[in-house]
Structure formats: structure tokens, C-alpha cells
Amino acid sequence: MIESFFANLKLKINDGRPFLIRAARRLHSGLGYITPLQAEQQYQQIRTVP
């Protein structure tokens, strides 16, 4: 029951959008003020460059 409460709370805080989407778009100082998605893309590019 408590898990359901927190799931609903997270949806209401984010205007009905899943909570993880907002976190994925947030800029992070530890990543040089880029989103986690951008950091992952940069990492993948570095790994694929010969």
C-alpha cells in the first residue's frame, strides 16, 4: 500500500509524467552539466572510436 502511495505521489509531482523521465533530463554537475542521456551517448562514442 505504501509503494502505491509513493508511485502516485511521484506522478503528481511530475504532472503525470513518469519520474525517471524528469531525472534523465536533469543536468548534473558531476557530469559537466549535461543530462545522463548525453553522458551515456558521449561514453558510447568514445568506446566505439578505434
Coordinates of N, CA and C in Angstrom, one line a residue:
M1 N 0.8 -1.2 0.0 CA 0.0 0.0 0.0 C 0.9 1.3 0.0
I2 N 1.9 1.3 0.8 CA 2.8 2.5 0.8 C 3.5 2.7 -0.5
E3 N 3.9 1.6 -1.2 CA 4.5 1.7 -2.5 C 3.6 2.4 -3.5
S4 N 2.3 2.0 -3.5 CA 1.3 2.6 -4.3 C 1.2 4.1 -4.0
F5 N 1.2 4.5 -2.8 CA 1.2 5.9 -2.4 C 2.3 6.7 -3.0
F6 N 3.5 6.2 -2.9 CA 4.7 6.9 -3.4 C 4.7 6.9 -4.9
A7 N 4.2 5.9 -5.6 CA 4.1 5.9 -7.0 C 3.2 7.0 -7.5
N8 N 2.0 7.1 -6.8 CA 1.1 8.2 -7.1 C 1.6 9.6 -6.8
L9 N 2.3 9.7 -5.7 CA 3.0 11.0 -5.4 C 4.0 11.4 -6.4
K10 N 4.8 10.5 -6.9 CA 5.8 10.8 -7.9 C 5.1 11.3 -9.2
L11 N 4.0 10.6 -9.6 CA 3.3 11.0 -10.8 C 2.7 12.4 -10.6
K12 N 2.1 12.7 -9.5 CA 1.5 14.0 -9.2 C 2.6 15.1 -9.2
I13 N 3.7 14.9 -8.7 CA 4.8 15.9 -8.6 C 5.2 16.2 -10.0
N14 N 5.3 15.3 -10.9 CA 5.8 15.5 -12.3 C 4.6 15.6 -13.3
D15 N 3.5 16.1 -12.9 CA 2.4 16.4 -13.8 C 2.0 15.2 -14.6
G16 N 2.0 14.0 -14.0 CA 1.6 12.8 -14.7 C 2.6 12.1 -15.5
R17 N 3.8 12.7 -15.7 CA 4.9 12.1 -16.4 C 5.7 11.1 -15.5
P18 N 6.2 10.0 -16.0 CA 7.0 9.1 -15.1 C 8.1 9.9 -14.5
F19 N 8.5 9.5 -13.3 CA 9.5 10.2 -12.5 C 10.9 10.1 -13.2
L20 N 11.2 9.0 -13.8 CA 12.5 8.8 -14.3 C 12.8 9.7 -15.5
I21 N 11.8 10.0 -16.3 CA 12.0 10.9 -17.4 C 12.5 12.3 -17.0
R22 N 12.0 12.8 -15.9 CA 12.5 14.1 -15.4 C 13.9 13.9 -14.9
A23 N 14.2 12.9 -14.2 CA 15.6 12.7 -13.7 C 16.6 12.5 -14.9
A24 N 16.1 11.9 -16.0 CA 17.0 11.7 -17.2 C 17.3 13.0 -17.9
R25 N 16.5 14.0 -17.7 CA 16.7 15.3 -18.4 C 17.4 16.3 -17.5
R26 N 17.5 16.0 -16.2 CA 18.1 17.0 -15.3 C 19.6 17.1 -15.5
L27 N 20.1 18.3 -15.5 CA 21.5 18.5 -15.6 C 22.3 18.1 -14.3
H28 N 23.4 17.5 -14.5 CA 24.2 17.1 -13.3 C 25.5 17.7 -13.3
S29 N 25.9 18.3 -12.2 CA 27.2 18.9 -12.0 C 28.3 17.9 -12.2
G30 N 28.1 16.7 -11.7 CA 29.2 15.7 -11.8 C 29.4 15.2 -13.2
L31 N 28.5 15.5 -14.1 CA 28.6 15.1 -15.5 C 29.0 16.3 -16.4
G32 N 29.4 17.4 -15.8 CA 29.7 18.6 -16.5 C 28.5 19.3 -17.0
Y33 N 27.4 19.3 -16.2 CA 26.2 19.9 -16.5 C 25.5 19.5 -17.8
I34 N 25.6 18.2 -18.1 CA 24.9 17.6 -19.2 C 23.9 16.5 -18.6
T35 N 22.9 16.1 -19.4 CA 22.0 15.1 -18.9 C 22.6 13.7 -18.9
P36 N 22.1 12.8 -18.1 CA 22.6 11.5 -18.1 C 22.6 10.8 -19.5
L37 N 21.5 11.1 -20.3 CA 21.4 10.6 -21.6 C 22.6 11.1 -22.5
Q38 N 22.9 12.4 -22.4 CA 24.0 12.9 -23.2 C 25.3 12.3 -22.7
A39 N 25.5 12.1 -21.4 CA 26.7 11.5 -20.9 C 26.9 10.1 -21.4
E40 N 25.8 9.3 -21.4 CA 25.8 7.9 -22.0 C 26.2 7.9 -23.4
Q41 N 25.6 8.9 -24.2 CA 25.9 8.9 -25.7 C 27.4 9.3 -25.9
Q42 N 27.9 10.2 -25.1 CA 29.3 10.5 -25.2 C 30.2 9.3 -24.9
Y43 N 29.8 8.6 -23.9 CA 30.6 7.4 -23.5 C 30.6 6.4 -24.6
Q44 N 29.4 6.2 -25.2 CA 29.3 5.2 -26.2 C 30.1 5.6 -27.4
Q45 N 30.2 6.9 -27.8 CA 31.0 7.3 -28.9 C 32.5 7.1 -28.6
I46 N 32.9 7.3 -27.4 CA 34.3 7.1 -27.0 C 34.7 5.6 -27.1
R47 N 33.8 4.8 -26.7 CA 34.0 3.3 -26.8 C 34.1 2.8 -28.2
T48 N 33.4 3.4 -29.1 CA 33.3 2.9 -30.5 C 34.4 3.5 -31.4
V49 N 35.1 4.5 -31.0 CA 36.1 5.1 -31.8 C 37.3 4.2 -31.7
P50 N 37.9 3.9 -32.9 CA 39.1 2.9 -32.9 C 40.3 3.6 -32.4

